[in-house]
mmCIF file of C-alpha atoms and ligand atoms in Angstrom:
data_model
loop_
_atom_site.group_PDB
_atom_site.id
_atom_site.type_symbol
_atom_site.label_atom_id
_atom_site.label_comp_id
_atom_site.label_asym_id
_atom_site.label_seq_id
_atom_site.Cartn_x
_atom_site.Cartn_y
_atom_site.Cartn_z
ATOM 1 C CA UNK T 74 -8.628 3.524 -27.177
ATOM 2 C CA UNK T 75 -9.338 1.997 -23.714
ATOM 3 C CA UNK T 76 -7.622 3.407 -20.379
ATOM 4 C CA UNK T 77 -6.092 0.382 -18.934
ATOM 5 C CA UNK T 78 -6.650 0.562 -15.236
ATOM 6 C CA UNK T 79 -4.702 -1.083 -12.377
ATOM 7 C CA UNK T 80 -6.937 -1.964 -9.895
ATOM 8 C CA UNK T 81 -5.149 -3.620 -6.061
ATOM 9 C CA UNK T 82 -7.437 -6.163 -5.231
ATOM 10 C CA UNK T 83 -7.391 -5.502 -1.159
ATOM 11 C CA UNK T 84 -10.109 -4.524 0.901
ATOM 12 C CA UNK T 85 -8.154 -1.093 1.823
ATOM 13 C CA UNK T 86 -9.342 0.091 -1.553
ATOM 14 C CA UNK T 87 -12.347 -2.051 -2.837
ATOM 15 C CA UNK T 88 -15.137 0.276 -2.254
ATOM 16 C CA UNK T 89 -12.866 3.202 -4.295
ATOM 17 C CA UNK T 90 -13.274 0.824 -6.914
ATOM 18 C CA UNK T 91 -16.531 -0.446 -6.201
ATOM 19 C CA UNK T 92 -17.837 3.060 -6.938
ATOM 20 C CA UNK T 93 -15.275 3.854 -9.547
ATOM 21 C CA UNK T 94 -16.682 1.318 -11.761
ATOM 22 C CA UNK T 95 -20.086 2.433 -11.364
ATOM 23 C CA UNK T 96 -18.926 5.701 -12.942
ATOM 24 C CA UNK T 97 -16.398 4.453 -15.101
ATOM 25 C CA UNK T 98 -17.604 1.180 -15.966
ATOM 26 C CA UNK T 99 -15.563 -1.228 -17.434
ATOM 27 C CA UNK T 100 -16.051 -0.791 -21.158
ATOM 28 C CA UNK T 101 -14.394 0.555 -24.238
ATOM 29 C CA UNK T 102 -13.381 3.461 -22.586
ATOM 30 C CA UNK T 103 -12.015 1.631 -18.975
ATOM 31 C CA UNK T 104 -10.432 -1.755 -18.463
ATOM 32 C CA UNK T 105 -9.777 -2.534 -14.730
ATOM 33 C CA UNK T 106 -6.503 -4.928 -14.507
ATOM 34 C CA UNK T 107 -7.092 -6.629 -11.117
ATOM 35 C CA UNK T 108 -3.584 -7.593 -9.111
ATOM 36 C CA UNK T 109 -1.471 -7.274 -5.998
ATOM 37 C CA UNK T 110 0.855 -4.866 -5.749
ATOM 38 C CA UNK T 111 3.966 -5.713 -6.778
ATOM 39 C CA UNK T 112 2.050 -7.446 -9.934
ATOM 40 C CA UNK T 113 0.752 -4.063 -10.446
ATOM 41 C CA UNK T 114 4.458 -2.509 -10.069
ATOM 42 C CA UNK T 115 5.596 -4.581 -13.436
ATOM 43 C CA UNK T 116 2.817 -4.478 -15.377
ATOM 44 C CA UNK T 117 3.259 -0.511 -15.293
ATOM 45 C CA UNK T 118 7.412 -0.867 -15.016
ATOM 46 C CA UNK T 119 6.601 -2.862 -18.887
ATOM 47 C CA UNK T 120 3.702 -0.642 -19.944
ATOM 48 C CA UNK T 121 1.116 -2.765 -19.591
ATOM 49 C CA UNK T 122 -1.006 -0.565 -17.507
ATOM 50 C CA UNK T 123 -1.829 3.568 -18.291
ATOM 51 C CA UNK T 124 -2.453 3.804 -15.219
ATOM 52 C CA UNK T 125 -2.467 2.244 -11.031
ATOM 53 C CA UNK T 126 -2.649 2.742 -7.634
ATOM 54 C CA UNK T 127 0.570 1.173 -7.034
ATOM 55 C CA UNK T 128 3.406 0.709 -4.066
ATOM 56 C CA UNK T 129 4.730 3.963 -3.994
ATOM 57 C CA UNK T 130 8.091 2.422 -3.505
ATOM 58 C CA UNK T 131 8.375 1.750 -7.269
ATOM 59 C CA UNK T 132 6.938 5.414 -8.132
ATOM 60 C CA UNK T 133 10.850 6.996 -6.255
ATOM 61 C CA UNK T 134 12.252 3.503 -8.038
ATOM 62 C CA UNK T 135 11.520 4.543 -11.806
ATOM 63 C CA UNK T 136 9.930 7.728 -11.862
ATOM 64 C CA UNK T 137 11.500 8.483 -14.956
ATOM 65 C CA UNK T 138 8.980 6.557 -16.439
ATOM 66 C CA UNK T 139 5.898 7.913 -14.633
ATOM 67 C CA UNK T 140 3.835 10.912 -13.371
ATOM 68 C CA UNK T 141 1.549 11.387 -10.208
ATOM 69 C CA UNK T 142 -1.729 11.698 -10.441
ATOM 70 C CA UNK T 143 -2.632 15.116 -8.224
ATOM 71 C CA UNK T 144 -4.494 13.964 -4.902
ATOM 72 C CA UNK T 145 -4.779 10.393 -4.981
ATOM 73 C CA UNK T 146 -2.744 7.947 -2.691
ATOM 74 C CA UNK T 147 -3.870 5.176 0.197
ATOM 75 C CA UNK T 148 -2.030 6.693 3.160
ATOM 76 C CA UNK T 149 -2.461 6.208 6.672
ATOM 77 C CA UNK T 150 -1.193 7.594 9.989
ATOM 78 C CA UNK T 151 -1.147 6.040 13.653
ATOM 79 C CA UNK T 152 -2.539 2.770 12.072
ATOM 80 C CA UNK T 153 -2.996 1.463 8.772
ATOM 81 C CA UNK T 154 -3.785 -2.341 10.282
ATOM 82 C CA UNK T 155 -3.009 -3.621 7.211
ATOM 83 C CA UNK T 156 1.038 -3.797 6.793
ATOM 84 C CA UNK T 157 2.404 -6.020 9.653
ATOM 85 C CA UNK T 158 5.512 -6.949 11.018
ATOM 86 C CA UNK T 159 4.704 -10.525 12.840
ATOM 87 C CA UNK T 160 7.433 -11.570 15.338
ATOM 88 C CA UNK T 161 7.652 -14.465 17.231
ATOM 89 C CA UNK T 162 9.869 -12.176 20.197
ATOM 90 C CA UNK T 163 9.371 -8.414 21.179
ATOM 91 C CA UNK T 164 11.706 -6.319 19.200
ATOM 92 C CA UNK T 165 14.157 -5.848 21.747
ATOM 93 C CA UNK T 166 14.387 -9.646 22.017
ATOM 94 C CA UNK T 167 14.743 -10.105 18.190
ATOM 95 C CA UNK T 168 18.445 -10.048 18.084
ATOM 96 C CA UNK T 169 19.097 -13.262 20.800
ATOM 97 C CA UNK T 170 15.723 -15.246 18.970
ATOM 98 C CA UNK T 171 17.817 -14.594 15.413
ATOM 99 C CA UNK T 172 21.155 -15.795 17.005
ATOM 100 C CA UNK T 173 19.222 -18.726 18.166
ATOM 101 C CA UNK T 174 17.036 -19.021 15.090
ATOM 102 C CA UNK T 175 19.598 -18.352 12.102
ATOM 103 C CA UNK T 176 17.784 -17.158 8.778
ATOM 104 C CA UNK T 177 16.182 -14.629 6.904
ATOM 105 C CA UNK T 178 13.188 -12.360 7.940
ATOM 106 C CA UNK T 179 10.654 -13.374 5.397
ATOM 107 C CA UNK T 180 8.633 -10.187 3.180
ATOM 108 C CA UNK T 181 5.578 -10.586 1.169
ATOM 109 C CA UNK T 182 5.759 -10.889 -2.026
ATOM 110 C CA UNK T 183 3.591 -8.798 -2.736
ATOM 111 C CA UNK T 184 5.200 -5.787 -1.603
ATOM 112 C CA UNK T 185 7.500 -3.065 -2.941
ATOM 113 C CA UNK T 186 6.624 -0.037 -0.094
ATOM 114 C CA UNK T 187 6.425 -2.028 3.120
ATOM 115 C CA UNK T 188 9.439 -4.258 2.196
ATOM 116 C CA UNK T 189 11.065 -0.873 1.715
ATOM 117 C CA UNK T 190 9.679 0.835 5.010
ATOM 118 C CA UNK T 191 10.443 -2.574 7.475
ATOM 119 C CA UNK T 192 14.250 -2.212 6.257
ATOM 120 C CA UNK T 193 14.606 1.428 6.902
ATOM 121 C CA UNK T 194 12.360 0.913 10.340
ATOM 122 C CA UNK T 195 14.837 -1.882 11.088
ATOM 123 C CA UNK T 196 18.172 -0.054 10.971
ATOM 124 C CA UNK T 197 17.256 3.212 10.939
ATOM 125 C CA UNK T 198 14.185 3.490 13.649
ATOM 126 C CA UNK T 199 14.934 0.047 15.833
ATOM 127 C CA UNK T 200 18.789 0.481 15.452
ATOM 128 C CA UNK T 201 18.590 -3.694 14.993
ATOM 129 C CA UNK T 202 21.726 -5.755 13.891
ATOM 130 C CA UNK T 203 22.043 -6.363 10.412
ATOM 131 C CA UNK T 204 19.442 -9.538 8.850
ATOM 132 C CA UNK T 205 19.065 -11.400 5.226
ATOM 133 C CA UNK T 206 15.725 -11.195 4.022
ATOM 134 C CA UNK T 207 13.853 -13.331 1.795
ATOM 135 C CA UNK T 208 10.338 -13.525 -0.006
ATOM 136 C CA UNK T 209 7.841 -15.801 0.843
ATOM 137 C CA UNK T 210 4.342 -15.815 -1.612
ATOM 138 C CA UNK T 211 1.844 -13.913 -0.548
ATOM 139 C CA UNK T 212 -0.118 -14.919 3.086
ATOM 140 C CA UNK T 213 2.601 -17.532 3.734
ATOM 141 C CA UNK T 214 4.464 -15.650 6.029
ATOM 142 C CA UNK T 215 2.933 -17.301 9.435
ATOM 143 C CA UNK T 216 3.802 -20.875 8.514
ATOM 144 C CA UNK T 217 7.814 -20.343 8.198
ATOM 145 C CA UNK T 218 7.730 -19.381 11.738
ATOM 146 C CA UNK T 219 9.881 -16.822 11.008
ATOM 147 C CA UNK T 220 9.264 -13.158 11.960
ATOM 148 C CA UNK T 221 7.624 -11.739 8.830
ATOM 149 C CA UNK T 222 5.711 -9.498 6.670
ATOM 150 C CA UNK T 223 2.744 -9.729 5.328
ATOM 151 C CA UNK T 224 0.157 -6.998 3.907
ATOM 152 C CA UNK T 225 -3.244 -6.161 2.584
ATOM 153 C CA UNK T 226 -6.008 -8.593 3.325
ATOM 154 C CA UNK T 227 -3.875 -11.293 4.432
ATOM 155 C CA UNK T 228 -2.269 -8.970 7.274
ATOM 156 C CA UNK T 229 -5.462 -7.310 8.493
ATOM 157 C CA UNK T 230 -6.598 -10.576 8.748
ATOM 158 C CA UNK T 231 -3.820 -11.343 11.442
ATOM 159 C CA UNK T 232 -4.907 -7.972 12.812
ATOM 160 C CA UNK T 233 -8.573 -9.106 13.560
ATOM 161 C CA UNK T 234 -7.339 -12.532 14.583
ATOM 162 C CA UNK T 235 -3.920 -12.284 15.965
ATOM 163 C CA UNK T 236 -2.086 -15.959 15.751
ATOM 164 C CA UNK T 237 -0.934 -17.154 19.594
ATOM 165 C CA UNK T 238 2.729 -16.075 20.601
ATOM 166 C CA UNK T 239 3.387 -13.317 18.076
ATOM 167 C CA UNK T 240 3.948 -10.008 18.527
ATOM 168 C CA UNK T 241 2.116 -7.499 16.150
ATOM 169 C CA UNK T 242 3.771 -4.159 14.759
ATOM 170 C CA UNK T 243 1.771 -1.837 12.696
ATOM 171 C CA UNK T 244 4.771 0.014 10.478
ATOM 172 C CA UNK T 245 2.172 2.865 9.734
ATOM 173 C CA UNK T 246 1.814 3.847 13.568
ATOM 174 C CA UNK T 247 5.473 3.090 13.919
ATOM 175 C CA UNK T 248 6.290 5.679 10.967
ATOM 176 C CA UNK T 249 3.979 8.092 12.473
ATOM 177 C CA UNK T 250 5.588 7.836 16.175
ATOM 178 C CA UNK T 251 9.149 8.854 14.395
ATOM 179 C CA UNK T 252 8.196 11.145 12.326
ATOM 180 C CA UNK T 253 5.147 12.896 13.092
ATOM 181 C CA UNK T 254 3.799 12.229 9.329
ATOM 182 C CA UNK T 255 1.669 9.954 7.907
ATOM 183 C CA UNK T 256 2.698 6.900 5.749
ATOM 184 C CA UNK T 257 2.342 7.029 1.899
ATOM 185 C CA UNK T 258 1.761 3.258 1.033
ATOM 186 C CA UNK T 259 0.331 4.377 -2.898
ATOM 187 C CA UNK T 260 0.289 6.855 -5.164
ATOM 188 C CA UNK T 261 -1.470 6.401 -8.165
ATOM 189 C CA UNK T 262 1.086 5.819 -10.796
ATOM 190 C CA UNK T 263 0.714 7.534 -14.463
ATOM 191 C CA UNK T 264 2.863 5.989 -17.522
ATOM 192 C CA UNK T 265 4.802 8.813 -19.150
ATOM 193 C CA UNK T 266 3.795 10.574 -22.474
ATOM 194 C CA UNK T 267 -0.178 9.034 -22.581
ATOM 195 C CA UNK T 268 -1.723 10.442 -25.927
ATOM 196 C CA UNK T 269 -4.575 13.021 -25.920
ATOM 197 C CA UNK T 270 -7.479 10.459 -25.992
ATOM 198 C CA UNK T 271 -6.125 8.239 -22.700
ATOM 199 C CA UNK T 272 -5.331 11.337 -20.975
ATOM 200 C CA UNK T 273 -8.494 13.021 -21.517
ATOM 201 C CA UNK T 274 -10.391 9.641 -19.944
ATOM 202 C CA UNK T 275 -7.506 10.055 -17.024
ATOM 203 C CA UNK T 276 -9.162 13.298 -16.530
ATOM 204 C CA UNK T 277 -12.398 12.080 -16.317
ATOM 205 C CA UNK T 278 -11.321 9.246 -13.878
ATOM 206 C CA UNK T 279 -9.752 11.558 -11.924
ATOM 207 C CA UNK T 280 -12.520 13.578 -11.332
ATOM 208 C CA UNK T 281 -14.305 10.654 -9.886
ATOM 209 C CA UNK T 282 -11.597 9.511 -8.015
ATOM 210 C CA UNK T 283 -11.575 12.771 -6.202
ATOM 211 C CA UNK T 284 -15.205 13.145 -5.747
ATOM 212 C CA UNK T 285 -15.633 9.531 -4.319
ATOM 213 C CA UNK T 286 -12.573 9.290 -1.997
ATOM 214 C CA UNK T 287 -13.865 13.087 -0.663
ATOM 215 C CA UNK T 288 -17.365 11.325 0.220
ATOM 216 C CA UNK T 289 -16.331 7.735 1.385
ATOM 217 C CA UNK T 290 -17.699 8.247 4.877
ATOM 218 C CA UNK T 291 -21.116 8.370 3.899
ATOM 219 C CA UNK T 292 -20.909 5.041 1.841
ATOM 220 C CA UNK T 293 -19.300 3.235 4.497
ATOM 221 C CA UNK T 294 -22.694 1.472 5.896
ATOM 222 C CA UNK T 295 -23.797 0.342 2.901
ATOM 223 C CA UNK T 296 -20.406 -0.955 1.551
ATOM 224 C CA UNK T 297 -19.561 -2.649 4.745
ATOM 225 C CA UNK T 298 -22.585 -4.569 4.267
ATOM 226 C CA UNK T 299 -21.296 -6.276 0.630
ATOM 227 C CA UNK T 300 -21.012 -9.688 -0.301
ATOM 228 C CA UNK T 301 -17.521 -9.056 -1.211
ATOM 229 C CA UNK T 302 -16.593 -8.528 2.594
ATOM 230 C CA UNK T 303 -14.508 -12.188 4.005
ATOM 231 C CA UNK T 304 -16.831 -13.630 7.032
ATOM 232 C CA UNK T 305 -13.939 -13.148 9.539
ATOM 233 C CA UNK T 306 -13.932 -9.612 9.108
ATOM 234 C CA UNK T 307 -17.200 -8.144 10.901
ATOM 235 C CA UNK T 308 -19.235 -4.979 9.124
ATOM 236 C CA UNK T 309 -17.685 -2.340 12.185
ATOM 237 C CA UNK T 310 -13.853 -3.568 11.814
ATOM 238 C CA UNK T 311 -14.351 -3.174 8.431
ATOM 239 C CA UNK T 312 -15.141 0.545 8.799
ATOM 240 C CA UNK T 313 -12.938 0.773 11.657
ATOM 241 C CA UNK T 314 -10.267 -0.119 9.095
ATOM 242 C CA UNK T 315 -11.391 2.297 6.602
ATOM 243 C CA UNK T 316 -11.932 5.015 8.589
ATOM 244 C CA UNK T 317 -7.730 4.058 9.212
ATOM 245 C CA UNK T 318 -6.774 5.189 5.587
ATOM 246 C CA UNK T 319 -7.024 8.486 3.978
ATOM 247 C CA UNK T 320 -6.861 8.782 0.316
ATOM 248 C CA UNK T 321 -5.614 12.473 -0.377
ATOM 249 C CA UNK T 322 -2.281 13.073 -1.363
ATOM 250 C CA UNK T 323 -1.564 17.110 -0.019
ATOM 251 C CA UNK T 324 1.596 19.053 1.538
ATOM 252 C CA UNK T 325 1.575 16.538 4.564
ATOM 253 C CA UNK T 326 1.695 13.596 2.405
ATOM 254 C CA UNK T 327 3.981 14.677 0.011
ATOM 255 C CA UNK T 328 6.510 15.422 2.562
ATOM 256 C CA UNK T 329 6.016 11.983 4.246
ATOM 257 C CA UNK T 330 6.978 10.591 0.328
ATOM 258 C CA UNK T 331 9.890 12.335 -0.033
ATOM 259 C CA UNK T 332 11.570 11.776 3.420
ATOM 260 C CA UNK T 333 10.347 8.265 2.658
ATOM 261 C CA UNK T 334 12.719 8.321 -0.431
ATOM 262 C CA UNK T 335 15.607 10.066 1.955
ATOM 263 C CA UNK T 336 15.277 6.949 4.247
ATOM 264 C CA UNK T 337 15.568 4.380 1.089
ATOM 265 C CA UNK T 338 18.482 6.239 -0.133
ATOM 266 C CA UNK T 339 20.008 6.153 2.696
ATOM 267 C CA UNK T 340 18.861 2.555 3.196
ATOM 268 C CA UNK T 341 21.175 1.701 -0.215
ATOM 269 C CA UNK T 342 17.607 0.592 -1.534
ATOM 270 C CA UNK T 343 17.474 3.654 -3.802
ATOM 271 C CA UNK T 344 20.062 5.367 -5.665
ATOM 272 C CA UNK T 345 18.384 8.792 -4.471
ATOM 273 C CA UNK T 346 15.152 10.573 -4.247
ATOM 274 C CA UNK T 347 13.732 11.445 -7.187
ATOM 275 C CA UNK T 348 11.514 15.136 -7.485
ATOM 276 C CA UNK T 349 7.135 14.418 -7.617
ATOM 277 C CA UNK T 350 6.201 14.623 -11.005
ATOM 278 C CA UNK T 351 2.851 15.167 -12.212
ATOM 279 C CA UNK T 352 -0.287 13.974 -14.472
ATOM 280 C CA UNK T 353 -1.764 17.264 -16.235
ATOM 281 C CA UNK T 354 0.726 19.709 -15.020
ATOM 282 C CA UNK T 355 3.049 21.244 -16.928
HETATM 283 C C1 ISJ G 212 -2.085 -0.224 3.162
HETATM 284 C C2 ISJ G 212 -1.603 -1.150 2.396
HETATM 285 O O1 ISJ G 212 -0.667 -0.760 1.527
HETATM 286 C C3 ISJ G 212 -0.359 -1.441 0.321
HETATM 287 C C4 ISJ G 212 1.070 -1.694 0.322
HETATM 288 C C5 ISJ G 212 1.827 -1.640 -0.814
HETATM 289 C C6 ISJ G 212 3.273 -2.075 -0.797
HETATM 290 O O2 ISJ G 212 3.747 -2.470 0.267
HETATM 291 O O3 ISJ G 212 3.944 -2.016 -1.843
HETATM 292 C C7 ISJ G 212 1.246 -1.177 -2.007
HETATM 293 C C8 ISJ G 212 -0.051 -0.751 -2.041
HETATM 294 C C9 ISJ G 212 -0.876 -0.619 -0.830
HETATM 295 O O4 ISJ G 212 -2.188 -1.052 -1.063
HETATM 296 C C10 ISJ G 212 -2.041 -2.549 2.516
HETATM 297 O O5 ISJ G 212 -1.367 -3.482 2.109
HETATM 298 O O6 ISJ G 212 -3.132 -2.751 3.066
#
């Protein structure tokens, strides 16, 4: 019986994982399932994966089907520098470039949360006209020239190197300016009804999910200093950027989720906001 893992192959989470699989190692017991998010999002939604830290969009979507796992999420408040809303005009110019420049706003592909959060921050936050959106794949947001989306990797690297003539809006800090909470982009997503043998190696992961996210800071020089890290990203914005995300998931977090789910539902992008359900409680 092997624990098949979910693992988001972005930067805001590769030294989690990095240490993870020193613990855990890939194996008999662990399998590590490498994927974006919203690839992540099905392959759980069809059962393909115990376990993921996935968009927690699609946890309120189908949480009939899943559990939490206690503690665990990637949040961030006041800046997350990773989940970007690229516009070619200042917000409150947006309306006359659209009625100029007909068309969708274009989302990442790769995205379940964020699309979620720049539709409620749209209408509900920015009190914008109504827009069509569309999906673009994943890092081709800039060349539509389109005001866009983009997230993970792709988007922090438009943070480090902004592109001429756009105008950059982190949705985490704009979350945090309306409503005082931080932003829950993950959860870590548990498939219903696991039998005894996965859920005792969920336990164990667990345990070492806690234990590394609770000493990150410490690891940060080394890990910075990686192969893995892209050479437009220098070793101090890369622990600038994870010293940006928090990985706990307590009382402040949890509310953040569930008024997130409020917004959606009243967004029409959820039918309503399901209760937190979760791993190992009964
Ligand atoms: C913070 C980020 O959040 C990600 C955004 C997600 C989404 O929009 O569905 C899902 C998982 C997170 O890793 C990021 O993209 O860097």
């Amino acid at each position: 019986m092997t624990l098949r893992i979910g693992k988001i192959d972005y930067l805001n989470i590769w030294h989690v994982f990095h240490l993870l699989e020193q613990s855990c190692p890939e194996g008999p017991d662990f399998h590590y399932q490498p994927g974006h998010p919203s690839e992540l999002n099905r392959a759980l939604d069809s059962g393909l994966l115990d376990v993921s830290p996935s968009s927690s969009f699609e946890y309120l979507l189908h949480a009939e089907k899943y559990q939490l796992l206690p503690g665990a999420s990637i949040s961030a408040e006041r800046e997350v520098q990773s989940v970007l809303f690229l516009s070619p005009a200042p917000l409150n110019e947006l309306p006359a470039w659209l009625e100029k420049n007909p068309g969708p706003i274009r989302l990442t592909g790769a995205s379940a949360t964020s699309s979620a959060l720049l539709r409620v921050l749209w209408s509900q936050r920015w009190e914008l006209p109504p827009v069509s959106w569309s999906e673009v794949p994943p890092g081709a947001g800039l060349d539509t020239g389109r005001p866009f989306l983009e997230i993970g990797n792709a988007a922090l690297r438009h943070f480090i190197l902004p592109p001429p003539g756009y105008h950059i809006y982190d949705l985490a800090s704009e979350w945090t300016a309306w409503t005082g909470l931080p932003f829950v982009f993950a959860v870590w997503i548990v498939r219903r009804a696991l039998n005894d043998t996965a859920a005792a190696l969920l336990e164990r992961l667990n345990r070492h999910i806690s234990r590394i996210t609770a000493s990150l800071p410490e690891h940060f020089d080394t890990l910075s200093r990686q192969p893995y890290r892209p050479d437009w990203l220098p070793a101090p914005s890369l622990i600038r950027y994870w010293q940006a995300m928090s990985y706990g998931l307590g009382a402040r977090e949890q509310a953040a989720l569930l008024l997130f789910g409020e917004c959606c539902t009243r967004q029409g992008l959820l039918p309503g906001a399901p209760g937190l359900t979760w791993f190992g409680r009964q």
